[in-house]
C-alpha cells in the first residue's frame, strides 16, 4: 500500500517589540535570569495585563501579508495548564476569535514537484493569533533540581497555523523558509531559530493514497534549526510508515526531536483542546479593530520577496535563479539595486555578487549588512574593468583586498601598480621576450600546432604579472606568429 504524507505546520514567531505583550519589561535576548520581569509577567495576584499596541500592529501587518481576513472583533482567551515555567497557571492566547484567519502563502516548490499552479503551490493559513510566551526551565549543570528563568514569560508571539495542505517534507521546508523570509522582510520577527524567535511544530500523519480521512497525527516539538526540521520530519514519517506496515496503529501524541540520537521520542499523549479549559480572558477587553487602523498598517507593507523577485527578472532582465538568490534578504536586494544604479549592467553586477561577494561573506559568516565594501565602491571596481584600467583577473585580486581592508579600488590599484598595460610598445616588448625564450615552441607553432597560442599568451601575462591587456596580447602574438606560420 502507498501512503500519502499530510503535514500541517504551527509556527511561533516572536514579534519584534522592545517590550513584552502585557507589561513594560524588556524583550532583549541574553540578559541574566529573571532580570527582565515584573509583577505582571511573574503572575502576581491582583495585577492587570495591558495590551502592547505595537504587538497588535505587527500582528495585523503579518496577517495582511499572509492574505488573512483581519477580524474586526477578536478576543483573548486563557489556556490553562500547569508547568513550572508558566507562573499564572495559564497562558493568555486567542482561541475562538483569533485576530487573523483564512489566509494563504504561495510557495515555490523545488523543480520536479509541480504544485497546483506550476511551480507555485498555495498553502492555506488557517489562523494567526497573538499570545504570550512562557518562561524557560533550566536543567543543565544542576543535579536533582531545575531553575526557572522567566525573562521570556510575556514575550509576544504570533502563532501561525497552516492548513494540512502540505504533502511532503520538501514542501514543509519550502513553506517554512518562505514564511521566515516574509516575516524578516516585514521586519516583524528576526527569524532566528537558534535563539528561539522562530519555532516550528509540525503535525504529521500518513493515509493510504485515495483515502479522504486523515490518519492519526503526531506533533513534533523541540526543533530549532531548518536542518533539524527536515531530519525530524523524515524520521517521524519513516517511523509512522513502519508502524502502519506492520499492522500497528499510530498513537496521537507529542514527540520530541532528540538531536543526539537523531530520532523522535514520546513526550506526552496529545491533549485535545478541551483539556486546556479555554475561556475568555476577563482581564482584557475584546479587541475592536477599526478599518482605518488596518488601512494604516497596510500602507506600511513593504514589497515582499515574490514581488521583488518578479520585478528583478522583469526590470533588470536577470535569470530567475539570480533573482531568487538576490532577494533572499532585503539587504542583499538593496545592495544589488544600489550597485546597478551606479553601474547599470545588472547581469555583471549579479555575477560578481553571487560569486565573489557571497563567497567571502559566507566564508566569514557575515551578513550583507556587515559587508566591508559599500555598494558604490563595488560598482567603482566594475567600472575599472569596463574602462580598461584593470583586467577582470586583477579585479578579483583588488576585490579581495577591498574586502579585507575596506579601501577603495582606485587606492589599491594605484598603490600596488595594478593598472592594466594596454600600451602597444610595452606589450610588444614582453611578446618579443617570450618568443625569444621559447624557440622550440615557436617552431612547433610554425609546424601547425596552433593550440600553443594559449601557452604564449599565458607566458606574456605571467611576465606582466597579470597586468597586460589580454585582448591586446592575443592580437599581437597572433600577428607576430602568423607571419612565421608556413
Ligand atoms: Zn513584566
Tab-separated table of C-alpha atoms and ligand atoms in Angstrom:
chain	number	residue	atom	x	y	z
A	1	UNK	CA	0.000	0.000	0.000
A	2	UNK	CA	1.196	3.501	-0.828
A	3	UNK	CA	0.842	6.231	1.777
A	4	UNK	CA	0.313	9.930	1.338
A	5	UNK	CA	2.031	12.416	3.625
A	6	UNK	CA	-0.150	15.053	5.317
A	7	UNK	CA	1.592	17.880	7.151
A	8	UNK	CA	0.362	20.987	8.893
A	9	UNK	CA	2.751	23.478	10.481
A	10	UNK	CA	2.369	25.558	13.595
A	11	UNK	CA	4.909	28.346	13.697
A	12	UNK	CA	5.557	30.583	16.684
A	13	UNK	CA	7.167	33.848	15.639
A	14	UNK	CA	8.450	36.236	18.269
A	15	UNK	CA	7.239	39.698	17.338
A	16	UNK	CA	9.987	42.309	17.282
A	17	UNK	CA	8.961	44.679	20.043
A	18	UNK	CA	11.067	46.411	22.662
A	19	UNK	CA	8.733	45.400	25.491
A	20	UNK	CA	6.576	42.400	26.361
A	21	UNK	CA	2.985	41.883	25.270
A	22	UNK	CA	1.187	42.785	28.540
A	23	UNK	CA	3.801	44.708	30.572
A	24	UNK	CA	6.720	47.081	30.071
A	25	UNK	CA	9.555	44.561	30.641
A	26	UNK	CA	12.306	44.359	28.024
A	27	UNK	CA	12.344	41.512	25.486
A	28	UNK	CA	16.089	41.678	24.903
A	29	UNK	CA	17.764	38.305	24.388
A	30	UNK	CA	20.605	37.121	26.593
A	31	UNK	CA	20.043	39.023	29.864
A	32	UNK	CA	20.718	37.372	33.226
A	33	UNK	CA	17.949	35.064	34.507
A	34	UNK	CA	14.830	36.804	35.857
A	35	UNK	CA	16.255	40.307	35.344
A	36	UNK	CA	13.513	41.248	32.892
A	37	UNK	CA	10.431	40.543	34.967
A	38	UNK	CA	7.775	42.425	36.912
A	39	UNK	CA	4.657	41.519	38.913
A	40	UNK	CA	2.595	41.239	35.685
A	41	UNK	CA	4.790	38.710	33.876
A	42	UNK	CA	5.587	36.930	37.158
A	43	UNK	CA	1.871	36.263	37.533
A	44	UNK	CA	1.452	38.003	40.891
A	45	UNK	CA	-2.116	38.210	42.171
A	46	UNK	CA	-4.001	41.435	41.661
A	47	UNK	CA	-2.105	42.731	38.638
A	48	UNK	CA	-3.717	43.516	35.297
A	49	UNK	CA	-2.348	43.000	31.777
A	50	UNK	CA	-2.431	45.842	29.229
A	51	UNK	CA	-2.033	45.011	25.536
A	52	UNK	CA	1.074	46.424	23.839
A	53	UNK	CA	-0.260	48.343	20.806
A	54	UNK	CA	2.865	47.563	18.789
A	55	UNK	CA	2.166	43.824	19.099
A	56	UNK	CA	-1.249	44.358	17.557
A	57	UNK	CA	0.170	46.414	14.687
A	58	UNK	CA	2.827	43.820	13.873
A	59	UNK	CA	0.247	41.023	14.052
A	60	UNK	CA	-2.089	42.886	11.685
A	61	UNK	CA	0.820	43.582	9.337
A	62	UNK	CA	1.718	39.897	9.218
A	63	UNK	CA	-1.918	38.894	8.758
A	64	UNK	CA	-2.253	41.228	5.773
A	65	UNK	CA	0.952	39.923	4.182
A	66	UNK	CA	-0.420	36.384	4.570
A	67	UNK	CA	-3.674	37.403	2.842
A	68	UNK	CA	-5.709	36.836	6.006
A	69	UNK	CA	-9.005	38.376	6.937
A	70	UNK	CA	-8.373	40.659	9.915
A	71	UNK	CA	-11.224	40.132	12.356
A	72	UNK	CA	-12.979	43.392	13.284
A	73	UNK	CA	-13.754	41.763	16.650
A	74	UNK	CA	-11.429	39.329	18.363
A	75	UNK	CA	-10.757	38.235	21.899
A	76	UNK	CA	-8.041	36.894	24.182
A	77	UNK	CA	-8.540	33.585	25.993
A	78	UNK	CA	-6.897	31.738	28.832
A	79	UNK	CA	-5.243	28.448	28.005
A	80	UNK	CA	-4.949	26.592	31.292
A	81	UNK	CA	-2.183	24.142	32.075
A	82	UNK	CA	0.341	23.554	34.824
A	83	UNK	CA	4.037	23.803	34.193
A	84	UNK	CA	6.796	25.433	36.259
A	85	UNK	CA	7.638	27.943	33.518
A	86	UNK	CA	4.080	29.291	33.477
A	87	UNK	CA	3.671	31.375	36.654
A	88	UNK	CA	-0.032	32.233	36.248
A	89	UNK	CA	-1.076	28.649	35.584
A	90	UNK	CA	-2.493	29.807	32.277
A	91	UNK	CA	-1.231	31.389	29.096
A	92	UNK	CA	-3.018	34.363	27.580
A	93	UNK	CA	-3.696	33.388	23.978
A	94	UNK	CA	-6.527	33.638	21.473
A	95	UNK	CA	-8.868	30.755	20.817
A	96	UNK	CA	-12.363	31.038	19.365
A	97	UNK	CA	-11.959	34.509	17.935
A	98	UNK	CA	-8.420	34.900	16.584
A	99	UNK	CA	-7.143	38.092	15.006
A	100	UNK	CA	-6.302	36.659	11.558
A	101	UNK	CA	-7.985	33.869	9.596
A	102	UNK	CA	-8.384	32.321	6.123
A	103	UNK	CA	-5.100	33.375	4.562
A	104	UNK	CA	-2.600	31.646	2.327
A	105	UNK	CA	1.051	31.535	1.441
A	106	UNK	CA	2.433	30.819	-2.024
A	107	UNK	CA	5.447	28.581	-2.010
A	108	UNK	CA	7.841	27.934	-4.898
A	109	UNK	CA	8.458	24.192	-4.935
A	110	UNK	CA	11.731	22.568	-5.862
A	111	UNK	CA	11.852	21.629	-9.565
A	112	UNK	CA	10.134	18.377	-10.483
A	113	UNK	CA	7.479	18.699	-7.788
A	114	UNK	CA	4.894	20.707	-9.645
A	115	UNK	CA	2.113	22.007	-7.435
A	116	UNK	CA	-1.365	23.028	-8.458
A	117	UNK	CA	-0.158	26.159	-10.175
A	118	UNK	CA	3.002	25.157	-11.986
A	119	UNK	CA	5.949	25.516	-9.649
A	120	UNK	CA	3.924	27.564	-7.186
A	121	UNK	CA	1.743	25.911	-4.551
A	122	UNK	CA	-0.719	27.772	-2.410
A	123	UNK	CA	-0.812	26.606	1.215
A	124	UNK	CA	-3.711	27.750	3.360
A	125	UNK	CA	-3.196	29.685	6.578
A	126	UNK	CA	-5.951	28.656	8.963
A	127	UNK	CA	-5.275	31.326	11.544
A	128	UNK	CA	-2.700	33.590	13.128
A	129	UNK	CA	-3.167	34.794	16.677
A	130	UNK	CA	-1.310	36.714	19.362
A	131	UNK	CA	-0.184	35.105	22.583
A	132	UNK	CA	2.419	35.365	25.319
A	133	UNK	CA	5.444	33.128	25.572
A	134	UNK	CA	6.200	31.048	28.676
A	135	UNK	CA	9.462	31.080	30.658
A	136	UNK	CA	12.257	28.582	30.417
A	137	UNK	CA	13.257	25.721	32.685
A	138	UNK	CA	16.998	25.238	33.048
A	139	UNK	CA	18.369	21.823	33.922
A	140	UNK	CA	21.942	21.961	32.702
A	141	UNK	CA	24.617	21.524	35.333
A	142	UNK	CA	22.043	21.025	38.085
A	143	UNK	CA	21.627	17.815	39.977
A	144	UNK	CA	18.131	16.833	41.049
A	145	UNK	CA	16.998	20.432	40.629
A	146	UNK	CA	15.772	22.778	37.922
A	147	UNK	CA	15.868	26.535	37.716
A	148	UNK	CA	13.241	28.713	36.099
A	149	UNK	CA	14.066	31.833	34.057
A	150	UNK	CA	11.006	33.985	33.446
A	151	UNK	CA	12.614	36.538	31.124
A	152	UNK	CA	10.717	35.008	28.229
A	153	UNK	CA	7.396	34.922	30.063
A	154	UNK	CA	5.190	37.504	28.369
A	155	UNK	CA	7.323	37.888	25.245
A	156	UNK	CA	4.901	38.482	22.345
A	157	UNK	CA	4.338	35.652	19.882
A	158	UNK	CA	2.288	35.257	16.777
A	159	UNK	CA	1.171	31.674	16.294
A	160	UNK	CA	0.669	30.966	12.603
A	161	UNK	CA	-1.212	27.760	11.835
A	162	UNK	CA	-1.267	26.317	8.327
A	163	UNK	CA	-3.995	24.113	6.877
A	164	UNK	CA	-2.922	20.461	6.465
A	165	UNK	CA	-2.179	21.225	2.795
A	166	UNK	CA	1.461	20.163	2.823
A	167	UNK	CA	2.234	16.854	1.117
A	168	UNK	CA	5.966	16.299	1.546
A	169	UNK	CA	8.918	17.196	3.727
A	170	UNK	CA	10.333	19.353	0.931
A	171	UNK	CA	7.081	21.299	0.756
A	172	UNK	CA	7.133	21.801	4.520
A	173	UNK	CA	10.685	23.138	4.435
A	174	UNK	CA	9.846	25.403	1.474
A	175	UNK	CA	6.795	26.717	3.369
A	176	UNK	CA	8.845	27.417	6.464
A	177	UNK	CA	11.606	29.195	4.543
A	178	UNK	CA	9.114	31.300	2.611
A	179	UNK	CA	7.293	32.214	5.786
A	180	UNK	CA	10.530	33.158	7.512
A	181	UNK	CA	11.604	35.315	4.552
A	182	UNK	CA	8.279	37.155	4.693
A	183	UNK	CA	8.483	37.729	8.462
A	184	UNK	CA	12.013	39.077	8.121
A	185	UNK	CA	11.058	41.280	5.140
A	186	UNK	CA	8.153	42.642	7.141
A	187	UNK	CA	10.579	43.334	9.964
A	188	UNK	CA	8.130	41.775	12.437
A	189	UNK	CA	10.435	38.915	13.524
A	190	UNK	CA	14.189	38.350	13.283
A	191	UNK	CA	13.634	34.754	12.110
A	192	UNK	CA	16.374	33.342	14.313
A	193	UNK	CA	15.540	29.694	15.025
A	194	UNK	CA	18.609	29.100	17.197
A	195	UNK	CA	17.633	31.873	19.625
A	196	UNK	CA	14.045	30.655	19.653
A	197	UNK	CA	12.469	33.647	17.936
A	198	UNK	CA	11.068	31.322	15.287
A	199	UNK	CA	9.834	27.910	16.355
A	200	UNK	CA	8.158	25.259	14.312
A	201	UNK	CA	5.908	22.397	15.351
A	202	UNK	CA	4.902	20.102	12.519
A	203	UNK	CA	1.838	17.833	12.676
A	204	UNK	CA	2.416	14.737	10.628
A	205	UNK	CA	0.239	11.861	9.539
A	206	UNK	CA	0.007	9.269	6.804
A	207	UNK	CA	-3.042	7.952	4.982
A	208	UNK	CA	-3.460	5.371	2.220
A	209	UNK	CA	-3.458	7.156	-1.138
A	210	UNK	CA	-7.048	7.804	-2.176
A	211	UNK	CA	-8.422	7.844	1.391
A	212	UNK	CA	-10.303	11.018	2.314
A	213	UNK	CA	-9.992	10.919	6.111
A	214	UNK	CA	-6.738	11.977	7.691
A	215	UNK	CA	-4.656	9.459	9.605
A	216	UNK	CA	-3.760	9.912	13.280
A	217	UNK	CA	-1.364	12.775	13.644
A	218	UNK	CA	1.738	13.242	15.733
A	219	UNK	CA	3.049	16.628	16.763
A	220	UNK	CA	6.792	17.289	16.892
A	221	UNK	CA	8.432	19.738	19.263
A	222	UNK	CA	11.918	20.915	20.157
A	223	UNK	CA	13.161	21.652	16.662
A	224	UNK	CA	15.475	24.637	16.469
A	225	UNK	CA	17.007	24.686	13.013
A	226	UNK	CA	15.968	24.143	9.406
A	227	UNK	CA	18.245	21.132	9.163
A	228	UNK	CA	16.523	19.521	12.138
A	229	UNK	CA	13.051	20.286	10.784
A	230	UNK	CA	13.879	18.248	7.739
A	231	UNK	CA	15.565	15.414	9.628
A	232	UNK	CA	12.887	15.202	12.318
A	233	UNK	CA	10.041	15.047	9.807
A	234	UNK	CA	11.799	12.461	7.659
A	235	UNK	CA	12.485	10.300	10.690
A	236	UNK	CA	8.942	10.591	12.007
A	237	UNK	CA	7.319	9.727	8.684
A	238	UNK	CA	9.551	6.672	8.330
A	239	UNK	CA	8.590	5.642	11.862
A	240	UNK	CA	4.868	6.013	11.179
A	241	UNK	CA	5.089	4.116	7.913
A	242	UNK	CA	6.842	1.243	9.669
A	243	UNK	CA	4.128	1.123	12.345
A	244	UNK	CA	1.391	1.042	9.699
A	245	UNK	CA	3.129	-1.540	7.504
A	246	UNK	CA	3.500	-3.828	10.491
A	247	UNK	CA	-0.242	-3.612	11.036
A	248	UNK	CA	0.043	-1.289	14.030
A	249	UNK	CA	-1.750	1.926	14.900
A	250	UNK	CA	-0.176	5.375	15.146
A	251	UNK	CA	-0.856	6.880	18.566
A	252	UNK	CA	-1.871	10.523	18.816
A	253	UNK	CA	0.890	12.115	20.851
A	254	UNK	CA	3.504	14.825	21.080
A	255	UNK	CA	7.053	13.724	20.372
A	256	UNK	CA	10.367	15.460	20.906
A	257	UNK	CA	13.209	15.553	18.419
A	258	UNK	CA	16.352	14.245	20.054
A	259	UNK	CA	19.284	15.891	18.295
A	260	UNK	CA	21.919	13.489	19.566
A	261	UNK	CA	20.090	10.253	18.868
A	262	UNK	CA	18.543	11.725	15.690
A	263	UNK	CA	15.150	10.260	16.496
A	264	UNK	CA	11.791	11.345	17.873
A	265	UNK	CA	10.775	10.215	21.360
A	266	UNK	CA	7.451	10.354	23.163
A	267	UNK	CA	6.953	13.482	25.250
A	268	UNK	CA	3.318	13.105	26.249
A	269	UNK	CA	-0.038	11.945	24.990
A	270	UNK	CA	-1.612	14.631	22.842
A	271	UNK	CA	-4.052	16.915	24.609
A	272	UNK	CA	-7.323	17.819	22.987
A	273	UNK	CA	-8.390	21.457	23.010
A	274	UNK	CA	-10.853	20.787	25.858
A	275	UNK	CA	-8.004	19.658	28.094
A	276	UNK	CA	-6.915	23.293	28.218
A	277	UNK	CA	-10.281	24.578	29.502
A	278	UNK	CA	-10.109	27.671	27.338
A	279	UNK	CA	-12.269	30.556	28.445
A	280	UNK	CA	-12.372	34.268	27.539
A	281	UNK	CA	-9.731	36.369	29.323
A	282	UNK	CA	-11.716	38.539	31.731
A	283	UNK	CA	-8.862	40.985	32.388
A	284	UNK	CA	-8.624	42.209	28.792
A	285	UNK	CA	-11.369	43.902	26.810
A	286	UNK	CA	-12.269	42.367	23.450
A	287	UNK	CA	-10.371	43.861	20.519
A	288	UNK	CA	-12.325	46.016	18.118
A	289	UNK	CA	-10.073	46.766	15.175
A	290	UNK	CA	-11.140	49.877	13.278
A	291	UNK	CA	-10.900	49.801	9.481
A	292	UNK	CA	-8.555	52.794	9.405
A	293	UNK	CA	-6.041	51.018	11.609
A	294	UNK	CA	-5.953	48.138	9.129
A	295	UNK	CA	-5.559	50.560	6.221
A	296	UNK	CA	-2.861	52.461	8.070
A	297	UNK	CA	-0.922	49.249	8.636
A	298	UNK	CA	-1.492	48.142	5.034
A	299	UNK	CA	0.357	51.266	3.875
A	300	UNK	CA	3.461	50.139	5.785
A	301	UNK	CA	3.678	46.783	3.952
A	302	UNK	CA	6.973	46.555	2.067
A	303	UNK	CA	7.488	44.856	-1.277
A	304	UNK	CA	7.529	41.137	-0.425
A	305	UNK	CA	10.087	38.607	-1.700
A	306	UNK	CA	7.972	37.132	-4.516
A	307	UNK	CA	7.003	40.544	-5.893
A	308	UNK	CA	10.608	41.680	-5.694
A	309	UNK	CA	11.780	38.545	-7.489
A	310	UNK	CA	9.363	39.130	-10.349
A	311	UNK	CA	10.381	42.758	-10.618
A	312	UNK	CA	14.099	41.882	-10.726
A	313	UNK	CA	13.518	39.448	-13.604
A	314	UNK	CA	11.285	41.928	-15.447
A	315	UNK	CA	13.185	45.187	-14.900
A	316	UNK	CA	16.778	44.026	-14.789
A	317	UNK	CA	16.493	41.152	-17.259
A	318	UNK	CA	18.390	38.741	-14.977
A	319	UNK	CA	17.621	34.995	-14.779
A	320	UNK	CA	15.057	33.731	-12.238
A	321	UNK	CA	17.812	31.930	-10.369
A	322	UNK	CA	19.791	35.155	-9.906
A	323	UNK	CA	16.645	36.960	-8.768
A	324	UNK	CA	15.939	34.223	-6.221
A	325	UNK	CA	19.430	34.459	-4.739
A	326	UNK	CA	19.494	38.265	-4.707
A	327	UNK	CA	16.120	38.577	-2.979
A	328	UNK	CA	16.818	36.101	-0.178
A	329	UNK	CA	17.273	39.125	2.051
A	330	UNK	CA	16.039	42.667	1.818
A	331	UNK	CA	19.546	43.995	2.475
A	332	UNK	CA	21.133	41.926	-0.280
A	333	UNK	CA	18.448	43.046	-2.734
A	334	UNK	CA	19.076	46.663	-1.791
A	335	UNK	CA	22.844	46.219	-2.195
A	336	UNK	CA	22.285	44.881	-5.719
A	337	UNK	CA	19.975	47.740	-6.620
A	338	UNK	CA	22.350	50.439	-5.373
A	339	UNK	CA	25.202	48.816	-7.328
A	340	UNK	CA	23.134	48.687	-10.504
A	341	UNK	CA	22.200	52.321	-10.102
A	342	UNK	CA	25.889	53.250	-10.132
A	343	UNK	CA	26.884	50.668	-12.729
A	344	UNK	CA	23.872	49.827	-14.922
A	345	UNK	CA	24.884	46.346	-16.076
A	346	UNK	CA	22.661	44.120	-13.923
A	347	UNK	CA	23.931	40.730	-15.071
A	348	UNK	CA	27.586	41.660	-14.443
A	349	UNK	CA	26.709	43.029	-11.004
A	350	UNK	CA	24.667	39.921	-10.232
A	351	UNK	CA	27.531	37.600	-11.278
A	352	UNK	CA	30.025	39.409	-9.075
A	353	UNK	CA	27.701	39.486	-6.074
A	354	UNK	CA	26.671	35.849	-6.397
A	355	UNK	CA	30.211	34.513	-6.800
A	356	UNK	CA	32.875	36.752	-5.243
A	357	UNK	CA	30.877	38.680	-2.670
A	358	UNK	CA	28.643	35.898	-1.351
A	359	UNK	CA	31.607	33.550	-1.166
A	360	UNK	CA	33.561	35.979	1.028
A	361	UNK	CA	30.532	36.693	3.210
A	362	UNK	CA	29.830	33.012	3.659
A	363	UNK	CA	33.458	32.220	4.464
A	364	UNK	CA	33.493	34.855	7.194
A	365	UNK	CA	29.998	34.008	8.456
A	366	UNK	CA	28.895	37.592	7.789
A	367	UNK	CA	25.645	39.138	6.652
A	368	UNK	CA	25.476	41.626	3.798
A	369	UNK	CA	24.742	44.351	6.348
A	370	UNK	CA	28.293	43.893	7.680
A	371	UNK	CA	29.877	43.896	4.226
A	372	UNK	CA	33.078	45.973	4.331
A	373	UNK	CA	32.633	47.088	0.705
A	374	UNK	CA	29.950	49.741	0.256
A	375	UNK	CA	27.951	49.278	-2.975
A	376	UNK	CA	29.313	52.420	-4.675
A	377	UNK	CA	32.875	51.128	-4.309
A	378	UNK	CA	31.812	47.731	-5.599
A	379	UNK	CA	30.361	49.481	-8.659
A	380	UNK	CA	33.594	51.511	-8.922
A	381	UNK	CA	35.596	48.298	-9.222
A	382	UNK	CA	33.384	47.011	-12.041
A	383	UNK	CA	33.742	50.333	-13.853
A	384	UNK	CA	37.524	49.980	-13.740
A	385	UNK	CA	37.269	46.684	-15.636
A	386	UNK	CA	34.948	48.284	-18.156
A	387	UNK	CA	37.167	51.225	-18.969
A	388	UNK	CA	40.232	49.013	-19.274
A	389	UNK	CA	42.047	50.274	-16.191
A	390	UNK	CA	42.375	46.746	-14.821
A	391	UNK	CA	41.763	43.280	-16.218
A	392	UNK	CA	38.985	41.028	-14.911
A	393	UNK	CA	41.612	38.803	-13.363
A	394	UNK	CA	43.341	41.623	-11.488
A	395	UNK	CA	39.906	42.854	-10.422
A	396	UNK	CA	39.487	39.698	-8.345
A	397	UNK	CA	42.716	40.445	-6.505
A	398	UNK	CA	41.630	44.040	-5.958
A	399	UNK	CA	38.255	42.813	-4.757
A	400	UNK	CA	39.843	40.547	-2.161
A	401	UNK	CA	41.921	43.429	-0.836
A	402	UNK	CA	38.894	45.741	-0.780
A	403	UNK	CA	37.045	43.140	1.229
A	404	UNK	CA	39.912	42.701	3.645
A	405	UNK	CA	40.772	46.367	4.158
A	406	UNK	CA	37.632	48.274	3.190
A	407	UNK	CA	39.725	50.565	0.986
A	408	UNK	CA	38.689	51.988	-2.383
A	409	UNK	CA	39.634	50.204	-5.619
A	410	UNK	CA	41.440	53.283	-7.017
A	411	UNK	CA	43.693	53.465	-3.988
A	412	UNK	CA	44.579	49.782	-4.153
A	413	UNK	CA	45.201	49.775	-7.893
A	414	UNK	CA	47.362	52.896	-7.734
A	415	UNK	CA	49.336	51.839	-4.697
A	416	UNK	CA	50.077	48.350	-5.934
A	417	UNK	CA	50.695	49.413	-9.513
A	418	UNK	CA	47.993	47.135	-10.892
A	419	UNK	CA	46.942	49.356	-13.763
A	420	UNK	CA	46.485	47.275	-16.868
A	421	UNK	CA	49.185	47.570	-19.504
A	422	UNK	CA	47.496	48.472	-22.764
A	423	UNK	CA	50.398	50.359	-24.279
A	424	UNK	CA	51.298	48.543	-27.520
A	425	UNK	CA	55.036	49.216	-27.133
A	426	UNK	CA	55.203	47.770	-23.640
A	427	UNK	CA	53.240	44.685	-24.621
A	428	UNK	CA	55.348	44.196	-27.745
A	429	UNK	CA	58.496	44.134	-25.667
A	430	UNK	CA	57.053	41.385	-23.474
A	431	UNK	CA	55.906	39.423	-26.529
A	432	UNK	CA	59.379	39.604	-28.033
A	433	UNK	CA	60.884	38.418	-24.762
A	434	UNK	CA	58.639	35.376	-24.674
A	435	UNK	CA	59.178	34.495	-28.317
A	436	UNK	CA	62.937	34.648	-27.746
A	437	UNK	CA	62.690	32.461	-24.669
A	438	UNK	CA	60.772	29.608	-26.342
A	439	UNK	CA	62.279	28.895	-29.775
A	440	UNK	CA	61.158	25.227	-29.707
A	441	UNK	CA	57.515	26.064	-29.022
A	442	UNK	CA	57.715	28.703	-31.681
A	443	UNK	CA	58.938	26.107	-34.144
A	444	UNK	CA	56.100	23.731	-33.208
A	445	UNK	CA	53.614	26.524	-33.714
A	446	UNK	CA	55.155	27.153	-37.099
A	447	UNK	CA	54.621	23.461	-37.912
A	448	UNK	CA	50.926	23.921	-37.299
A	449	UNK	CA	50.443	23.329	-33.531
A	450	UNK	CA	48.253	26.404	-33.244
A	451	UNK	CA	46.913	25.497	-29.795
A	452	UNK	CA	50.270	26.748	-28.480
A	453	UNK	CA	48.935	30.285	-28.795
A	454	UNK	CA	47.390	29.905	-25.353
A	455	UNK	CA	50.779	28.943	-23.953
A	456	UNK	CA	52.389	32.117	-25.343
A	457	UNK	CA	49.555	34.300	-24.051
A	458	UNK	CA	49.983	32.728	-20.622
A	459	UNK	CA	53.723	33.412	-20.615
A	460	UNK	CA	53.227	37.066	-21.558
A	461	UNK	CA	50.557	37.501	-18.883
A	462	UNK	CA	52.852	35.916	-16.331
A	463	UNK	CA	55.718	38.276	-17.197
A	464	UNK	CA	53.368	41.237	-16.889
A	465	UNK	CA	52.165	39.923	-13.505
A	466	UNK	CA	48.674	39.665	-14.929
A	467	UNK	CA	48.559	43.308	-15.851
A	468	UNK	CA	48.812	43.108	-19.643
A	469	UNK	CA	45.568	43.632	-21.518
A	470	UNK	CA	44.829	40.032	-22.601
A	471	UNK	CA	42.969	41.095	-25.755
A	472	UNK	CA	45.922	43.124	-26.955
A	473	UNK	CA	48.398	40.340	-26.086
A	474	UNK	CA	46.376	37.895	-28.133
A	475	UNK	CA	46.210	40.238	-31.088
A	476	UNK	CA	49.901	40.990	-31.110
A	477	UNK	CA	51.000	37.375	-30.659
A	478	UNK	CA	48.760	36.252	-33.491
A	479	UNK	CA	50.155	38.798	-35.875
A	480	UNK	CA	53.771	38.073	-34.913
A	481	UNK	CA	53.420	34.304	-35.048
A	482	UNK	CA	51.128	34.414	-38.042
A	483	UNK	CA	53.941	35.843	-40.123
A	484	UNK	CA	56.024	32.778	-39.288
A	485	UNK	CA	53.377	30.172	-39.979
A	486	UNK	CA	54.001	28.018	-43.045
B	1	LIG	ZN1	6.894	42.223	33.120
